[in-house]
Amino acid sequence: MSVADLTIPLTNAPGVEMPLIGFGTWQVDHAAVAVAAAAGYRAFDSATSYHTERDVTSGLADEGLAPTDRFLTTKIWRTDMSDGGVRRAFHLSSRNFGVDTVDLLLIHWPQNAKSNLETWKAMEDLLDAGQVRAIGVSNFDAADLDALATGSDVVPAVNQIELHPRRQRKALVAENRQRGIVTTAYSPLGQGGPVLQDPELVAVAAQHDVTCAQVALRWLVQKGIVAIPRSSNPERIRQNIALDGFALDDGQMARIDSLPRQLAN
Ligand code: A2P
């Protein structure tokens, strides 16, 4: 099976499967979404604060796809973190996407514990009403997850965090896993910065005749971490989902696993 078609079950949202590779839509337009859809991306990650929900819908439409043909994620921005705010924001998001049910809704950034919980309760209502298939969080640390658990039995299905070979977040990934939370890596390519020139990645890439970006993404997929690379460049959009035909062996995985944290991006 092609990596583009691989999914991971969301343990805390029984029955929901999430594609392991998705297209990040921060700062991209509908033309990039259309290229990604044509290239085979099965999931699109948006947020109200990106203002790209309508680009997702129109980019998919350009390729003759309905929004329901793809796994769609959006996020609740901090100014909407209240009971009424969640309802209003969700109403707008579902209209922008042109769907009744959104696959995954996340709290974009944690605020104080009270605000997180009020927001979460409103998201639980959307879940109960079948308006979202799964709910989760983004940028939460272990203390934020613990605080949420004191007021709710619904454990997030996903925690979306910044993660790439030079910022591995091992403790938080382990915390997520322990709670059955699937980790999603945003900026999996280190925002196109020095990560992609890392000598270890360069060496592994040369062994497989692929790019450093492809090595970074393959490393995440093999670890069972969802990756949502973004690009506005058609060639790179296609490259980032062309992850078949090579696999990292245990030694290569271990070498990347042991890369140190990069302090500056
Ligand atoms: P561009 O849009 O010109 O392709 P991240 O997903 O980690 O945030 O990285 C996104 C950044 O990395 C964007 O600036 C994007 O620029 C760049 N990028 C995306 N894919 C690749 C790739 N395969 N090789 C090099 N740079 C990439």
CSV table of C-alpha atoms and ligand atoms in Angstrom, one decimal:
chain,number,residue,atom,x,y,z
A,1,MET,CA,0.0,0.0,0.0
A,2,SER,CA,1.2,3.5,-0.8
A,3,VAL,CA,2.3,5.6,2.2
A,4,ALA,CA,-0.2,8.2,0.9
A,5,ASP,CA,-3.0,5.8,1.8
A,6,LEU,CA,-1.8,4.7,5.2
A,7,THR,CA,-3.9,5.6,8.2
A,8,ILE,CA,-3.6,5.4,12.0
A,9,PRO,CA,-6.6,4.6,14.2
A,10,LEU,CA,-7.5,7.3,16.7
A,11,THR,CA,-7.7,5.2,19.8
A,12,ASN,CA,-9.7,7.8,21.7
A,13,ALA,CA,-12.2,8.3,18.9
A,14,PRO,CA,-13.2,4.7,18.2
A,15,GLY,CA,-13.8,4.0,14.5
A,16,VAL,CA,-12.0,7.0,13.2
A,17,GLU,CA,-8.8,6.5,11.1
A,18,MET,CA,-6.5,9.4,10.3
A,19,PRO,CA,-4.2,9.5,7.3
A,20,LEU,CA,-0.5,9.5,8.3
A,21,ILE,CA,0.4,12.2,5.8
A,22,GLY,CA,-1.7,15.3,5.5
A,23,PHE,CA,-1.2,18.6,3.8
A,24,GLY,CA,-0.6,21.6,6.1
A,25,THR,CA,-2.4,24.7,4.8
A,26,TRP,CA,-0.8,27.5,6.8
A,27,GLN,CA,0.1,30.2,4.3
A,28,VAL,CA,-0.9,28.2,1.3
A,29,ASP,CA,-3.6,29.0,-1.3
A,30,HIS,CA,-6.3,27.0,-3.1
A,31,ALA,CA,-4.0,26.3,-6.0
A,32,ALA,CA,-1.6,24.5,-3.7
A,33,VAL,CA,-4.5,22.5,-2.2
A,34,ALA,CA,-5.5,21.5,-5.7
A,35,VAL,CA,-2.0,20.3,-6.5
A,36,ALA,CA,-1.9,18.4,-3.2
A,37,ALA,CA,-5.3,16.8,-3.9
A,38,ALA,CA,-4.1,15.7,-7.3
A,39,ALA,CA,-0.9,14.3,-5.8
A,40,GLY,CA,-2.9,12.1,-3.5
A,41,TYR,CA,-2.9,13.8,-0.1
A,42,ARG,CA,-5.8,12.3,1.8
A,43,ALA,CA,-6.0,14.9,4.7
A,44,PHE,CA,-5.9,18.6,4.9
A,45,ASP,CA,-5.0,20.5,8.1
A,46,SER,CA,-6.5,24.0,8.4
A,47,ALA,CA,-7.4,26.4,11.2
A,48,THR,CA,-9.8,29.4,11.5
A,49,SER,CA,-6.7,31.5,12.2
A,50,TYR,CA,-5.1,30.4,8.9
A,51,HIS,CA,-8.1,31.6,6.9
A,52,THR,CA,-7.6,28.7,4.5
A,53,GLU,CA,-10.8,26.6,5.1
A,54,ARG,CA,-12.4,28.0,1.9
A,55,ASP,CA,-9.1,27.4,0.0
A,56,VAL,CA,-9.3,23.8,1.0
A,57,THR,CA,-12.9,23.5,-0.2
A,58,SER,CA,-12.2,25.3,-3.5
A,59,GLY,CA,-8.9,23.5,-4.1
A,60,LEU,CA,-10.6,20.2,-3.7
A,61,ALA,CA,-13.4,21.3,-6.0
A,62,ASP,CA,-10.8,22.2,-8.6
A,63,GLU,CA,-9.9,18.6,-8.7
A,64,GLY,CA,-13.5,17.4,-8.8
A,65,LEU,CA,-13.4,16.4,-5.1
A,66,ALA,CA,-16.1,17.0,-2.5
A,67,PRO,CA,-14.9,18.1,1.0
A,68,THR,CA,-16.3,14.8,2.3
A,69,ASP,CA,-13.8,12.9,0.1
A,70,ARG,CA,-10.9,14.0,2.4
A,71,PHE,CA,-10.1,14.0,6.1
A,72,LEU,CA,-10.5,17.6,7.2
A,73,THR,CA,-9.1,19.2,10.4
A,74,THR,CA,-9.7,22.7,11.7
A,75,LYS,CA,-8.9,24.4,15.0
A,76,ILE,CA,-10.6,26.7,17.6
A,77,TRP,CA,-8.6,30.0,17.9
A,78,ARG,CA,-8.0,31.5,21.3
A,79,THR,CA,-10.6,34.3,20.9
A,80,ASP,CA,-13.3,31.6,20.4
A,81,MET,CA,-12.4,29.7,23.5
A,82,SER,CA,-15.7,29.8,25.3
A,83,ASP,CA,-19.0,27.9,25.0
A,84,GLY,CA,-20.6,30.4,22.6
A,85,GLY,CA,-17.3,31.0,20.8
A,86,VAL,CA,-16.9,27.3,19.9
A,87,ARG,CA,-20.4,27.1,18.5
A,88,ARG,CA,-19.9,30.3,16.4
A,89,ALA,CA,-16.5,29.2,15.2
A,90,PHE,CA,-17.7,25.7,14.3
A,91,HIS,CA,-20.7,27.0,12.5
A,92,LEU,CA,-18.4,29.2,10.3
A,93,SER,CA,-15.8,26.4,9.8
A,94,SER,CA,-18.5,23.9,8.7
A,95,ARG,CA,-19.9,26.5,6.3
A,96,ASN,CA,-16.4,27.3,4.9
A,97,PHE,CA,-15.8,23.6,4.3
A,98,GLY,CA,-19.3,23.0,3.1
A,99,VAL,CA,-19.8,20.0,5.4
A,100,ASP,CA,-22.1,19.1,8.2
A,101,THR,CA,-19.5,17.0,10.0
A,102,VAL,CA,-15.8,17.9,10.4
A,103,ASP,CA,-13.4,15.0,10.8
A,104,LEU,CA,-11.2,16.5,13.5
A,105,LEU,CA,-11.6,19.7,15.6
A,106,LEU,CA,-8.6,20.9,17.8
A,107,ILE,CA,-8.0,23.5,20.4
A,108,HIS,CA,-5.3,25.5,18.6
A,109,TRP,CA,-3.3,26.7,21.7
A,110,PRO,CA,-3.9,26.1,25.4
A,111,GLN,CA,-5.0,29.0,27.5
A,112,ASN,CA,-5.7,28.8,31.2
A,113,ALA,CA,-7.2,25.5,32.5
A,114,LYS,CA,-10.7,27.0,33.0
A,115,SER,CA,-10.8,28.3,29.5
A,116,ASN,CA,-9.4,25.0,28.1
A,117,LEU,CA,-12.1,23.0,29.9
A,118,GLU,CA,-15.0,25.3,28.9
A,119,THR,CA,-13.8,25.0,25.3
A,120,TRP,CA,-13.4,21.3,25.6
A,121,LYS,CA,-16.9,20.8,27.0
A,122,ALA,CA,-18.4,22.7,24.1
A,123,MET,CA,-16.4,20.5,21.7
A,124,GLU,CA,-17.7,17.4,23.5
A,125,ASP,CA,-21.2,18.6,22.7
A,126,LEU,CA,-20.3,18.8,19.0
A,127,LEU,CA,-18.9,15.3,19.3
A,128,ASP,CA,-22.1,14.0,20.9
A,129,ALA,CA,-24.2,15.7,18.3
A,130,GLY,CA,-22.2,14.1,15.5
A,131,GLN,CA,-21.0,17.4,14.1
A,132,VAL,CA,-17.3,16.4,14.6
A,133,ARG,CA,-15.9,12.8,14.3
A,134,ALA,CA,-13.0,13.4,16.7
A,135,ILE,CA,-11.8,16.2,19.0
A,136,GLY,CA,-8.3,16.9,20.1
A,137,VAL,CA,-5.8,19.6,21.1
A,138,SER,CA,-2.7,21.3,19.7
A,139,ASN,CA,0.4,22.7,21.5
A,140,PHE,CA,-0.7,21.0,24.8
A,141,ASP,CA,2.0,19.8,27.2
A,142,ALA,CA,1.6,17.1,29.8
A,143,ALA,CA,0.4,19.5,32.5
A,144,ASP,CA,-2.3,20.9,30.1
A,145,LEU,CA,-3.4,17.3,29.3
A,146,ASP,CA,-3.5,16.5,33.1
A,147,ALA,CA,-5.6,19.6,33.8
A,148,LEU,CA,-8.1,18.8,31.1
A,149,ALA,CA,-8.4,15.2,32.5
A,150,THR,CA,-9.4,16.6,35.9
A,151,GLY,CA,-12.6,18.0,34.4
A,152,SER,CA,-13.4,15.6,31.6
A,153,ASP,CA,-13.4,11.9,30.8
A,154,VAL,CA,-13.0,12.5,27.1
A,155,VAL,CA,-9.3,12.2,26.3
A,156,PRO,CA,-8.1,14.1,23.2
A,157,ALA,CA,-7.8,11.9,20.1
A,158,VAL,CA,-4.8,13.9,18.8
A,159,ASN,CA,-2.2,16.4,20.1
A,160,GLN,CA,-0.7,18.4,17.2
A,161,ILE,CA,2.7,19.7,18.1
A,162,GLU,CA,5.8,21.1,16.4
A,163,LEU,CA,8.1,18.1,15.8
A,164,HIS,CA,10.9,17.3,13.4
A,165,PRO,CA,14.2,15.4,13.5
A,166,ARG,CA,16.0,18.3,15.3
A,167,ARG,CA,13.1,18.8,17.7
A,168,GLN,CA,11.8,15.4,18.7
A,169,ARG,CA,9.7,16.1,21.8
A,170,LYS,CA,10.3,12.6,23.0
A,171,ALA,CA,8.9,13.0,26.5
A,172,LEU,CA,5.7,14.6,25.2
A,173,VAL,CA,5.3,12.0,22.4
A,174,ALA,CA,5.6,9.3,25.2
A,175,GLU,CA,3.0,11.2,27.3
A,176,ASN,CA,0.6,11.3,24.4
A,177,ARG,CA,1.1,7.6,23.6
A,178,GLN,CA,0.5,6.7,27.2
A,179,ARG,CA,-2.9,8.4,27.0
A,180,GLY,CA,-3.8,6.9,23.7
A,181,ILE,CA,-3.4,10.2,22.0
A,182,VAL,CA,-2.1,10.2,18.4
A,183,THR,CA,0.8,12.7,17.9
A,184,THR,CA,0.6,14.9,14.8
A,185,ALA,CA,3.8,16.7,13.8
A,186,TYR,CA,3.5,20.2,12.4
A,187,SER,CA,6.5,21.9,10.8
A,188,PRO,CA,7.8,18.3,10.2
A,189,LEU,CA,10.5,19.8,7.9
A,190,GLY,CA,11.6,22.4,10.4
A,191,GLN,CA,9.9,25.1,8.3
A,192,GLY,CA,12.3,24.3,5.5
A,193,GLY,CA,15.3,25.5,7.6
A,194,PRO,CA,18.6,24.0,8.5
A,195,VAL,CA,17.0,20.6,9.4
A,196,LEU,CA,17.0,19.9,5.8
A,197,GLN,CA,20.8,20.3,5.6
A,198,ASP,CA,21.5,18.1,8.6
A,199,PRO,CA,24.5,15.9,7.7
A,200,GLU,CA,22.9,12.8,9.1
A,201,LEU,CA,19.7,13.3,7.0
A,202,VAL,CA,21.9,14.2,4.0
A,203,ALA,CA,23.8,10.9,4.4
A,204,VAL,CA,20.6,8.8,4.8
A,205,ALA,CA,19.0,10.6,1.9
A,206,ALA,CA,22.0,9.9,-0.3
A,207,GLN,CA,21.8,6.2,0.6
A,208,HIS,CA,18.2,6.0,-0.7
A,209,ASP,CA,18.5,8.6,-3.5
A,210,VAL,CA,15.7,10.7,-2.0
A,211,THR,CA,15.7,14.2,-0.4
A,212,CYS,CA,16.2,15.1,3.3
A,213,ALA,CA,12.5,16.1,3.4
A,214,GLN,CA,11.5,12.7,2.3
A,215,VAL,CA,13.7,11.1,4.9
A,216,ALA,CA,12.3,13.3,7.7
A,217,LEU,CA,8.7,12.4,6.6
A,218,ARG,CA,9.4,8.7,6.2
A,219,TRP,CA,11.0,8.7,9.7
A,220,LEU,CA,7.8,10.2,11.2
A,221,VAL,CA,5.5,7.8,9.3
A,222,GLN,CA,7.6,4.8,10.5
A,223,LYS,CA,7.2,6.0,14.1
A,224,GLY,CA,3.4,6.2,13.7
A,225,ILE,CA,3.4,10.0,14.0
A,226,VAL,CA,1.1,11.9,11.6
A,227,ALA,CA,3.0,14.5,9.5
A,228,ILE,CA,1.5,17.5,7.8
A,229,PRO,CA,4.1,19.1,5.6
A,230,ARG,CA,3.2,22.3,3.8
A,231,SER,CA,4.5,23.8,0.6
A,232,SER,CA,3.4,26.1,-2.2
A,233,ASN,CA,5.7,24.6,-4.7
A,234,PRO,CA,4.1,21.9,-6.9
A,235,GLU,CA,7.2,19.9,-7.2
A,236,ARG,CA,7.8,19.9,-3.4
A,237,ILE,CA,4.1,19.2,-2.7
A,238,ARG,CA,4.4,16.1,-4.8
A,239,GLN,CA,7.9,15.2,-3.4
A,240,ASN,CA,6.6,15.3,0.2
A,241,ILE,CA,4.0,12.5,-0.5
A,242,ALA,CA,6.3,10.4,-2.7
A,243,LEU,CA,7.5,8.2,0.2
A,244,ASP,CA,7.1,4.8,-1.4
A,245,GLY,CA,10.0,2.7,-2.7
A,246,PHE,CA,12.3,3.2,0.2
A,247,ALA,CA,12.3,2.4,3.9
A,248,LEU,CA,14.6,3.5,6.7
A,249,ASP,CA,16.2,0.5,8.4
A,250,ASP,CA,16.6,0.2,12.2
A,251,GLY,CA,20.1,1.7,12.1
A,252,GLN,CA,19.0,4.7,10.1
A,253,MET,CA,16.0,5.2,12.4
A,254,ALA,CA,18.3,5.0,15.4
A,255,ARG,CA,20.7,7.6,13.9
A,256,ILE,CA,17.9,10.1,13.3
A,257,ASP,CA,16.4,9.3,16.7
A,258,SER,CA,19.6,10.3,18.4
A,259,LEU,CA,20.0,13.7,16.7
A,260,PRO,CA,20.3,16.5,19.2
A,261,ARG,CA,17.8,19.4,19.6
A,262,GLN,CA,18.5,22.2,17.3
A,263,LEU,CA,18.5,25.4,19.3
A,264,ALA,CA,18.0,28.0,16.6
A,265,ASN,CA,15.7,27.3,13.6
B,1,A2P,P1,7.9,26.1,-0.3
B,1,A2P,O1,6.5,26.5,0.0
B,1,A2P,O2,8.6,27.1,-1.1
B,1,A2P,O3,8.0,24.7,-0.7
B,1,A2P,P2,7.1,22.9,7.4
B,1,A2P,O4,6.1,22.0,6.8
B,1,A2P,O5,8.1,22.2,8.2
B,1,A2P,O6,6.5,24.1,8.1
B,1,A2P,O7,8.0,23.5,6.2
B,1,A2P,C1,7.4,24.3,5.2
B,1,A2P,C2,8.5,25.1,4.6
B,1,A2P,O8,9.4,24.2,4.0
B,1,A2P,C3,8.0,26.0,3.5
B,1,A2P,O9,8.7,27.2,3.6
B,1,A2P,C4,8.3,25.3,2.2
B,1,A2P,O10,8.6,26.2,1.2
B,1,A2P,C5,9.5,24.4,2.6
B,1,A2P,N1,9.4,23.1,2.0
B,1,A2P,C6,8.3,22.3,1.9
B,1,A2P,N2,8.7,21.1,1.3
B,1,A2P,C7,10.0,21.2,1.1
B,1,A2P,C8,10.9,20.2,0.5
B,1,A2P,N3,10.5,19.1,0.1
B,1,A2P,N4,12.2,20.6,0.4
B,1,A2P,C9,12.6,21.9,0.8
B,1,A2P,N5,11.8,22.8,1.4
B,1,A2P,C10,10.5,22.4,1.5
